[in-house]
Coordinates of C-alpha atoms in Angstrom, one line a residue:
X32 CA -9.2 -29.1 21.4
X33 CA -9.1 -30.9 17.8
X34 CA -7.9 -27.2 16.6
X35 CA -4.9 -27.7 19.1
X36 CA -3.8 -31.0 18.8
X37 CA -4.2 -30.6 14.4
X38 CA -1.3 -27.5 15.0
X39 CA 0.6 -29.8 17.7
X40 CA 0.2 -32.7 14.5
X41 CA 1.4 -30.5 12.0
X42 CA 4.4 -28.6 13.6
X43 CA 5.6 -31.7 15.2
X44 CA 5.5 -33.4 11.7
X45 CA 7.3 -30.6 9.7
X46 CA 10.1 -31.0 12.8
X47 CA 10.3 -34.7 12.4
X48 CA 10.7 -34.7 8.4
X49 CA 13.7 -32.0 9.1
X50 CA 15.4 -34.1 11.5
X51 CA 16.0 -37.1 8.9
X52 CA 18.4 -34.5 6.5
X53 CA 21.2 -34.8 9.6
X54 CA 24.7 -35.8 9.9
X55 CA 27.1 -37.3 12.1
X56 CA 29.7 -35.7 14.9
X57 CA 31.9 -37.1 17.3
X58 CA 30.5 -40.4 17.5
X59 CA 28.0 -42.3 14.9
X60 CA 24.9 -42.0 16.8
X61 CA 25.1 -38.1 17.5
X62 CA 23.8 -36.7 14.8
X63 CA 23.6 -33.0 13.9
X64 CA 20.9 -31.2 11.8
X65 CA 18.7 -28.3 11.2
X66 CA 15.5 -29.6 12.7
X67 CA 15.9 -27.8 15.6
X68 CA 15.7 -24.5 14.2
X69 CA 12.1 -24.6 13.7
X70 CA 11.3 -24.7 17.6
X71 CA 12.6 -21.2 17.8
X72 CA 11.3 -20.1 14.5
X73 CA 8.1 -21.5 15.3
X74 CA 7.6 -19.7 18.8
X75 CA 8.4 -16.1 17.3
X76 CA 6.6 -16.5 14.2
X77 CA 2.9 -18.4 15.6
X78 CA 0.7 -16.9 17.9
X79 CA 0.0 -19.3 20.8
X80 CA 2.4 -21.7 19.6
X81 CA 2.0 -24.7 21.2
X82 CA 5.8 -25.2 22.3
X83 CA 5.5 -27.8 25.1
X84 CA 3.1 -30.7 23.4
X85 CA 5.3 -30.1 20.1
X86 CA 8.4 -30.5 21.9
X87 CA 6.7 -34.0 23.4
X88 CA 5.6 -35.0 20.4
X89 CA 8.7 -34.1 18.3
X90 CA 11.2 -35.6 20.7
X91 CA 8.8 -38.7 20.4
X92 CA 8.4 -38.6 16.6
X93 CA 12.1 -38.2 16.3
X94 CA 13.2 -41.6 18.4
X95 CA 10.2 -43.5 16.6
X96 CA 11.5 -42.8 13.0
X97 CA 14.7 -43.5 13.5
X98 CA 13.8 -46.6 14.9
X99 CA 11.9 -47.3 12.3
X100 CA 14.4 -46.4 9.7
X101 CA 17.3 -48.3 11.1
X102 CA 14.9 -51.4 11.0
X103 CA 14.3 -51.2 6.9
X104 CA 17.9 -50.7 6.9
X105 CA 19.2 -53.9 9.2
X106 CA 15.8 -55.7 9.7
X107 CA 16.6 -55.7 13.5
X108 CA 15.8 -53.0 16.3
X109 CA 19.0 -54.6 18.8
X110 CA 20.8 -51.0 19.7
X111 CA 18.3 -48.7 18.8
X112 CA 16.9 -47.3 22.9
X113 CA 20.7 -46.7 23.5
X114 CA 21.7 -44.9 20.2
X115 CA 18.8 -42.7 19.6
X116 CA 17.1 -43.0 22.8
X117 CA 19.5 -40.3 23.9
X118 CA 18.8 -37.8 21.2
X119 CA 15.2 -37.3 22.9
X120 CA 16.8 -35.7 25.7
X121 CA 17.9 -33.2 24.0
X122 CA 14.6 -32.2 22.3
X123 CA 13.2 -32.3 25.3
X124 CA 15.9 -30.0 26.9
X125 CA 15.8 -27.4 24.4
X126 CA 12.0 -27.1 24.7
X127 CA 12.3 -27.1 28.1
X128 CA 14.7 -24.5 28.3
X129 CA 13.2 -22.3 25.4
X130 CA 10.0 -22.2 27.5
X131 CA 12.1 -21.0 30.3
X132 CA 13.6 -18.6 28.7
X133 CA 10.1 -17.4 27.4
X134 CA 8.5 -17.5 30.9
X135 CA 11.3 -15.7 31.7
X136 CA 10.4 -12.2 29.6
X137 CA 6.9 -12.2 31.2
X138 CA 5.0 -10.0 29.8
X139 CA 8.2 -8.7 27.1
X140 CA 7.6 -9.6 23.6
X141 CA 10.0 -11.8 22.1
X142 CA 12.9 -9.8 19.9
X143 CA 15.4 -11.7 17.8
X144 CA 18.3 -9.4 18.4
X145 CA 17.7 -10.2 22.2
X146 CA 17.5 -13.6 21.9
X147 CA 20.9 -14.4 20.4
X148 CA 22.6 -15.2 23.4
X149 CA 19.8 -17.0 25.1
X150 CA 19.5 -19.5 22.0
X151 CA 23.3 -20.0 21.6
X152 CA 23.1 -21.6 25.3
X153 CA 19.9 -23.0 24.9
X154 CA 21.3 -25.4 22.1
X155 CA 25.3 -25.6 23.9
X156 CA 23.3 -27.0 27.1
X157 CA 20.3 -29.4 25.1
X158 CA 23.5 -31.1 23.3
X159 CA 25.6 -31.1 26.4
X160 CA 23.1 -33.3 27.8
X161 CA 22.3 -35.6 24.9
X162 CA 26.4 -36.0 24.7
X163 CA 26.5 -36.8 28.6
X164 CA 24.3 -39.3 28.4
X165 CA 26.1 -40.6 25.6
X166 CA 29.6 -39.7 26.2
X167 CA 29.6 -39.2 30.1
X168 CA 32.6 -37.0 31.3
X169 CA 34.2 -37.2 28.4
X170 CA 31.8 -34.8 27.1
X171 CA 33.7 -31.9 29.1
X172 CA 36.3 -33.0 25.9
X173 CA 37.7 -29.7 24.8
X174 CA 36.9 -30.4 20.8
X175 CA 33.5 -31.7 22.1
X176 CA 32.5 -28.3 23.8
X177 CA 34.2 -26.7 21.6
X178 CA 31.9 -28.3 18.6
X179 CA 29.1 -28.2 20.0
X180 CA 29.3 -24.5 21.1
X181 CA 29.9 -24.1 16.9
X182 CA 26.7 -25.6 16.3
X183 CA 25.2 -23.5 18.9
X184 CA 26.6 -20.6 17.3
X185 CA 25.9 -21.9 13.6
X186 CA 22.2 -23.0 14.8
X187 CA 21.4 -19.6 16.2
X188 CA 22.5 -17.2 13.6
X189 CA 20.4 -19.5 11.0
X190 CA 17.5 -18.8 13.3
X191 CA 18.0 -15.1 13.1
X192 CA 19.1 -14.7 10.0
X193 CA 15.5 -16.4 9.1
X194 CA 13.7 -14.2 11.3
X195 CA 15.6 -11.4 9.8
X196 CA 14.4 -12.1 6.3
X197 CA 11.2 -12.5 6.8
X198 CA 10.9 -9.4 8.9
X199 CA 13.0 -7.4 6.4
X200 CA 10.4 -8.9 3.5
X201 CA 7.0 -7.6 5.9
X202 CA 9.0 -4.0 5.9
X203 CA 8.8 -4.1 2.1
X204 CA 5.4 -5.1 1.8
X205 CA 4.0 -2.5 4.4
X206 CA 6.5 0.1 2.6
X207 CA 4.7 -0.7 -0.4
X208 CA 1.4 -0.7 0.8
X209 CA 2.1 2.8 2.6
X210 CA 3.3 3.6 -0.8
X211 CA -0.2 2.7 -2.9
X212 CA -2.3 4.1 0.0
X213 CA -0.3 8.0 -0.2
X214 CA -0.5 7.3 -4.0
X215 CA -4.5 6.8 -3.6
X216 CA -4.6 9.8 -1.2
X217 CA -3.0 11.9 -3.8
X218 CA -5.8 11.2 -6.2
X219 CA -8.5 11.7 -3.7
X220 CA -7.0 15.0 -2.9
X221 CA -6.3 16.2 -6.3
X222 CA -10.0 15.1 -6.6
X223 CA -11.1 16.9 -4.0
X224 CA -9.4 20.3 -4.7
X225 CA -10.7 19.9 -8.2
X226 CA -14.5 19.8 -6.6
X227 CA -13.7 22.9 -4.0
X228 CA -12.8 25.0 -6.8
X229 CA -15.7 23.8 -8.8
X230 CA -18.3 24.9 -5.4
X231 CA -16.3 28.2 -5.1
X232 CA -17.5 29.1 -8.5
X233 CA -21.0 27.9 -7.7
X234 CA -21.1 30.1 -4.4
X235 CA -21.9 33.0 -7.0
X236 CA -24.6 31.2 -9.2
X237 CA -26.5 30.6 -5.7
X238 CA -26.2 34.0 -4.6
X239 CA -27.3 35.4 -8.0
X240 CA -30.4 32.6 -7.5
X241 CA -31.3 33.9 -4.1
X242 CA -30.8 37.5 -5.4
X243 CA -33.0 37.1 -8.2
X244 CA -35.4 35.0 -6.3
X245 CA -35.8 37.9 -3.4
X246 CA -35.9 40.3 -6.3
X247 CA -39.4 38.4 -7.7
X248 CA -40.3 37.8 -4.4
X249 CA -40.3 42.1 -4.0
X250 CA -42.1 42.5 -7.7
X251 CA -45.2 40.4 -6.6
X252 CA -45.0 42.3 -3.1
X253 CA -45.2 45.3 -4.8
X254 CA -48.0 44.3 -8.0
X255 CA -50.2 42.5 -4.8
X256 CA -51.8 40.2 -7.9
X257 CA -51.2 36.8 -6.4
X258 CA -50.2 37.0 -3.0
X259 CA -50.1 32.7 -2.8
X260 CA -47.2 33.4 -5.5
X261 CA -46.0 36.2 -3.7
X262 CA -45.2 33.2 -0.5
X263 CA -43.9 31.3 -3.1
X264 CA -41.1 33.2 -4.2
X265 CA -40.5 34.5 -0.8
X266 CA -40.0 30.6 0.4
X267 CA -37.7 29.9 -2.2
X268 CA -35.1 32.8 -1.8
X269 CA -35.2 31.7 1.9
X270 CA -34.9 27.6 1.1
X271 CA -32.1 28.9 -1.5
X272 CA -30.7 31.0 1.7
X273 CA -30.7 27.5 4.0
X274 CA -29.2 25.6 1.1
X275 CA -26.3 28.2 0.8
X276 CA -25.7 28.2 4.6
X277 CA -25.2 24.7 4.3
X278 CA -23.3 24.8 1.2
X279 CA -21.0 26.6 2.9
X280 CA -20.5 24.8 5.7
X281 CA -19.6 21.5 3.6
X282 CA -17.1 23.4 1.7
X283 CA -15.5 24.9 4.5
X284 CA -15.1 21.9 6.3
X285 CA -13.8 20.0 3.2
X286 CA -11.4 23.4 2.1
X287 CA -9.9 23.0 6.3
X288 CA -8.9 19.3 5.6
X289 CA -7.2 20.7 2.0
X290 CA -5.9 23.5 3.4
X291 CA -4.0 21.0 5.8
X292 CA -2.5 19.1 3.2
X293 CA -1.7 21.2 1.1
X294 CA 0.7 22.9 3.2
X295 CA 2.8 19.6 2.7
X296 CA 5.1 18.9 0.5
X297 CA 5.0 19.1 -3.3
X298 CA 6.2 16.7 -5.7
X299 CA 8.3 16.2 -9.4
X300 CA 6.3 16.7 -12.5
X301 CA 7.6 13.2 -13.8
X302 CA 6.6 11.5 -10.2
X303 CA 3.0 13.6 -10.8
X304 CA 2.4 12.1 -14.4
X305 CA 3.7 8.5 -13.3
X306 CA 0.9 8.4 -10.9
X307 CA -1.5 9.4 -13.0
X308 CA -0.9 7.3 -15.6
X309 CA -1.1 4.0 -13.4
X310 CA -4.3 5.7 -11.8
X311 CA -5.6 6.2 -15.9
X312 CA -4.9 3.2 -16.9
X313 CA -6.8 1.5 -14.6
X314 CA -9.8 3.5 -15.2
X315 CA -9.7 2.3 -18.8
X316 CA -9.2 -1.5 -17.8
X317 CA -12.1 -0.6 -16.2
X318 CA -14.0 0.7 -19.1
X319 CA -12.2 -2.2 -21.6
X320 CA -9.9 0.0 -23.2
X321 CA -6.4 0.0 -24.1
X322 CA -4.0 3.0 -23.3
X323 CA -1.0 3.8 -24.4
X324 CA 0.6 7.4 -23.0
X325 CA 4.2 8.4 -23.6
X326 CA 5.5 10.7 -21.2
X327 CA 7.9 13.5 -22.4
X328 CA 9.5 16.0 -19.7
X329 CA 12.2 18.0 -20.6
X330 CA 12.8 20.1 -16.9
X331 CA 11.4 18.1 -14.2
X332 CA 10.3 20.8 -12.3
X333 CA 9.0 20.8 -8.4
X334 CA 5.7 22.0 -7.6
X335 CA 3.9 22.9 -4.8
X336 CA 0.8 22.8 -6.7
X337 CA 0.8 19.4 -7.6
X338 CA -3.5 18.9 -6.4
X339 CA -4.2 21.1 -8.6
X340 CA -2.0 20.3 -11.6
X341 CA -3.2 17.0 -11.4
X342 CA -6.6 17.8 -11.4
X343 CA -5.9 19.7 -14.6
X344 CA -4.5 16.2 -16.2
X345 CA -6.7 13.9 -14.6
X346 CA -9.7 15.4 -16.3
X347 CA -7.9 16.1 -19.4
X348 CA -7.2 12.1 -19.7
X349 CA -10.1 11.4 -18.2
X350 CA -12.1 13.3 -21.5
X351 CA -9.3 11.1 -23.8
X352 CA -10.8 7.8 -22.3
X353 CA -14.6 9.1 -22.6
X354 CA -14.2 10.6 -26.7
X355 CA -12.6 7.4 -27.5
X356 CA -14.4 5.7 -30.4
X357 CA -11.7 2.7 -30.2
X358 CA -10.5 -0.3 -28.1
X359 CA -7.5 1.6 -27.8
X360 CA -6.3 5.1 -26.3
X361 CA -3.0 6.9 -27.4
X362 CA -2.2 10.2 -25.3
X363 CA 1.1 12.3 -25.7
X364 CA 2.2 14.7 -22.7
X365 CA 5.1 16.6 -23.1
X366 CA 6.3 19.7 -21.4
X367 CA 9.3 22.2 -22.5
X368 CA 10.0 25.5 -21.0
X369 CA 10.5 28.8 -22.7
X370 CA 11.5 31.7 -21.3
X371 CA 9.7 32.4 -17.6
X372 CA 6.9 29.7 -18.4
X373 CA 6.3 25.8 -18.7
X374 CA 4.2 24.7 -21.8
X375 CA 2.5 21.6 -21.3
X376 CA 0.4 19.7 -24.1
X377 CA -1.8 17.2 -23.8
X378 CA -2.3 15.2 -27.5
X379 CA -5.1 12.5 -27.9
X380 CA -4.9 10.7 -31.4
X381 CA -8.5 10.0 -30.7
X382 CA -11.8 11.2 -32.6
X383 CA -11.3 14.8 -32.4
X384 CA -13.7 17.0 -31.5
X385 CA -16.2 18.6 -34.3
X386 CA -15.1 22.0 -35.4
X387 CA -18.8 23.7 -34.3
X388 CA -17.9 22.6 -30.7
X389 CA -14.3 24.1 -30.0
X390 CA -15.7 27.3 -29.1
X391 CA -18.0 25.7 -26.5
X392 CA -15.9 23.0 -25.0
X393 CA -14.6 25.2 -22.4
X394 CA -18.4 26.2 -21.2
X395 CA -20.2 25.3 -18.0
X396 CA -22.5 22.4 -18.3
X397 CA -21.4 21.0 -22.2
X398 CA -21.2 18.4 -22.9
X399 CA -21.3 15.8 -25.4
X400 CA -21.3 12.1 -24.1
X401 CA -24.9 10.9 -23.4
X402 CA -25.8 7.3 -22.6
X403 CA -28.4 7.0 -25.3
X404 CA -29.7 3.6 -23.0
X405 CA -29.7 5.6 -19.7
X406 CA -30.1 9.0 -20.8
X407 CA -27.5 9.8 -18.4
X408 CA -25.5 13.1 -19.4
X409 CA -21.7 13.8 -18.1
X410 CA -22.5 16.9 -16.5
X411 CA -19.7 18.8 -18.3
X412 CA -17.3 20.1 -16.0
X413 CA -14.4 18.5 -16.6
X414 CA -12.8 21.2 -19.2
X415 CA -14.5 24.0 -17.6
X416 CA -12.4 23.1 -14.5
X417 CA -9.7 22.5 -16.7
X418 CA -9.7 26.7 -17.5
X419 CA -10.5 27.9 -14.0
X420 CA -7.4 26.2 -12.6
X421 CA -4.8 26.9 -15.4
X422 CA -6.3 31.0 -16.1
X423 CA -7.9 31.7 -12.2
X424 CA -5.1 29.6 -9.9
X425 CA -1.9 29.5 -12.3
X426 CA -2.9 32.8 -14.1
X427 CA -1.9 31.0 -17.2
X428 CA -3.4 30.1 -20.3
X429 CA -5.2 27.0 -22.1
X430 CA -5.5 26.9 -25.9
X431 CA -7.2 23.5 -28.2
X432 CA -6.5 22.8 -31.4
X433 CA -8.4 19.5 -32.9
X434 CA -9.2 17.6 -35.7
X435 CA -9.9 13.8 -36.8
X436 CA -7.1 11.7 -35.5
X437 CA -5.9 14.6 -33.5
X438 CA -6.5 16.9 -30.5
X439 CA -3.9 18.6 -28.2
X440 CA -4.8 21.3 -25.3
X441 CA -1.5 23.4 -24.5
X442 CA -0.7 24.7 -21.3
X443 CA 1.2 27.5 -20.9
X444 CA 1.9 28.4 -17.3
X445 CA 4.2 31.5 -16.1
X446 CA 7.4 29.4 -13.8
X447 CA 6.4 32.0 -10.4
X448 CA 2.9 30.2 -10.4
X449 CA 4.4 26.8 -10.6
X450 CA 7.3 25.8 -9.3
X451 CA 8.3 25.6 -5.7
X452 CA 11.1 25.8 -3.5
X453 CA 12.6 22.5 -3.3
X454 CA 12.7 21.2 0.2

């Protein structure tokens, strides 16, 4: 009840304040303003608007402070129920009438294309009566109607100009939320097809695991020394079995939902790198670092293999943001074309990396970044990813070349592999 009658308060108020900015027509007690707009404005915009105790309350408000005022002005209240007595009725009429009309659509939502005409009449027949209580017959004038048909007019297309705006402004915000959500979903699938391709290449470490586990299991079989260890090694190839049944199963279900989207469409090598910049650099305000990447593309091409391109660059940031021994970050990407390939390189003016470890950067499991405080290890498959995609998936090649101040990893990837047809 208090909630109710604070809205009734408030809306009424914001009415009453916008019916003192008015003006004068026809005679000097009719006066003309923009007040009324709200009403309307109100009822499509507020859920469970309360439109007939504002109404009340505003048609109220609105005789009180003109009273009110024309006292401070004259220091008399003679003439004040006849001139703005009158102007009640037609808050109260247009109320009236707009809850008609609303009653009216049942169940139908309120549209402001539909509602036009309705509200043009609903403010021609709310002044008509204020005017013939004022004015009498002489209201039927042919300037009067006229006028106040204007008005009408004027009034309405004020109201759905308003409602067009502000409609027009939620389109752009939801556009631009369904814009940072398809950008996030992106990431998570270039993610994600970075990972499947990583578990495809595990499939054959398990079964070598379980092969060479079955294989012990049949050496103590055969030697009948410990037949205890003999279970053992018999229980493990068949845990390792379970394990790669389930394996499986998660990476077939993930690889379905990938194989869905990738089938989409692809996407510009410019639009690719935009995205993963803003996704980088948040990643290093993250980590209190300062990047700065320039962004040099001289074809533009269309891929179709844009997951798994940008798993190739999100990693190969993602290593610039890790080797950094500075507040700030400075990568380079270019890309050029020459004859039936792309060449992409990726330059970080970081650390570099030591001359003993080029040759084993590219290997499973290396790794160099250790929390000395945690003792946590980056498990090291970030470049190793890096090769399978560009040499296994774009049958292309990846070459390094670092020293202090200075690494770059070129990309050179045969055009067939690449680009796709443009939709």
């Amino acid at each position: 009840m208090k909630k109710e009658l604070g809205k009734t308060i408030f809306y009424s108020f914001i009415i009453i304040l916008a019916a003192q900015l008015s003006m004068n027509l026809f005679i000097a007690d009719f006066k003309i303003s923009l007040a009324i707009v709200c009403l309307p404005l109100f009822l499509f915009l507020i859920d469970s608007f309360p439109l007939f105790p504002v109404t009340f309350c505003t048609a109220t408000g609105v005789y009180i402070s003109r009273t009110i005022i024309y006292w401070f002005q004259n220091g008399s209240l003679k003439g004040t129920v006849r001139s703005y007595l009158p102007e009640t009725l037609f808050y109260i009429s247009y109320g009236l009438l707009l809850f008609l009309y609303k009653k009216l659509l049942k169940d139908h939502a309120l549209e402001r294309t539909h509602a036009v005409f309705p509200l043009i009449l609903i403010d021609y027949f709310a002044n008509l009566t204020e005017l013939l209580v004022r004015l009498g017959m002489n209201a039927f004038h042919l300037k009067t109607q006229s006028s106040i048909l204007l008005i009408a007019i004027l009034r309405t297309m004020i109201v759905w100009c308003i409602l067009t705006a502000i409609e027009q402004y939620r389109l752009f915000l939801l556009d631009r939320e369904h814009e940072e959500r398809y950008r996030r979903l992106l990431l998570l699938f270039s993610k994600l097809n970075g990972e499947v391709v990583w578990m495809r290449k595990n499939t054959t470490l398990i079964e070598d695991t379980m092969s060479t586990a079955y294989k012990l299991y049949e050496q103590l079989k055969g030697s009948c020394l410990n037949p205890e260890l003999t279970s053992s090694a018999l229980k493990v190839a068949r845990d390792i079995h379970e394990i790669k049944k389930e394996y499986l199963l998660i990476m077939r279900g993930i690889s379905e939902t990938l194989d869905e989207e990738l089938t989409s469409d692809g996407m510009y090598l410019k639009d690719l790198l935009e995205l993963l910049k803003d996704a980088i650099s948040l990643i290093a305000r993250e980590q209190k670092l300062e990047l700065r990447m320039e962004i040099h593309c001289t074809d533009n091409p269309y891929t179709n293999q844009h997951y798994a391109l940008m798993s190739i660059f999100r990693n190969l940031f993602i290593n610039a943001l890790e080797a950094a021994d500075t507040p700030s970050v400075f990568l380079q990407v270019t890309q050029i074309s020459r004859e039936e390939s792309f060449i992409f390189t990726v330059t970080d003016h970081g650390p570099g990396i030591d001359p003993e470890y080029i040759d084993e950067v590219f290997k499973t499991g290396f790794s160099t970044k250790i929390n000395y405080t945690t003792g946590e290890i980056n498990r090291g498959l970030g470049l190793n990813l890096v090769q399978d995609l560009v040499e296994n998936q774009f049958h292309g090649r990846i070459e390094l070349s670092s020293h202090p101040g200075l690494t770059t990893f070129t990309i050179t990837i045969p055009l067939k592999y690449l680009k796709g047809d443009l939709k």
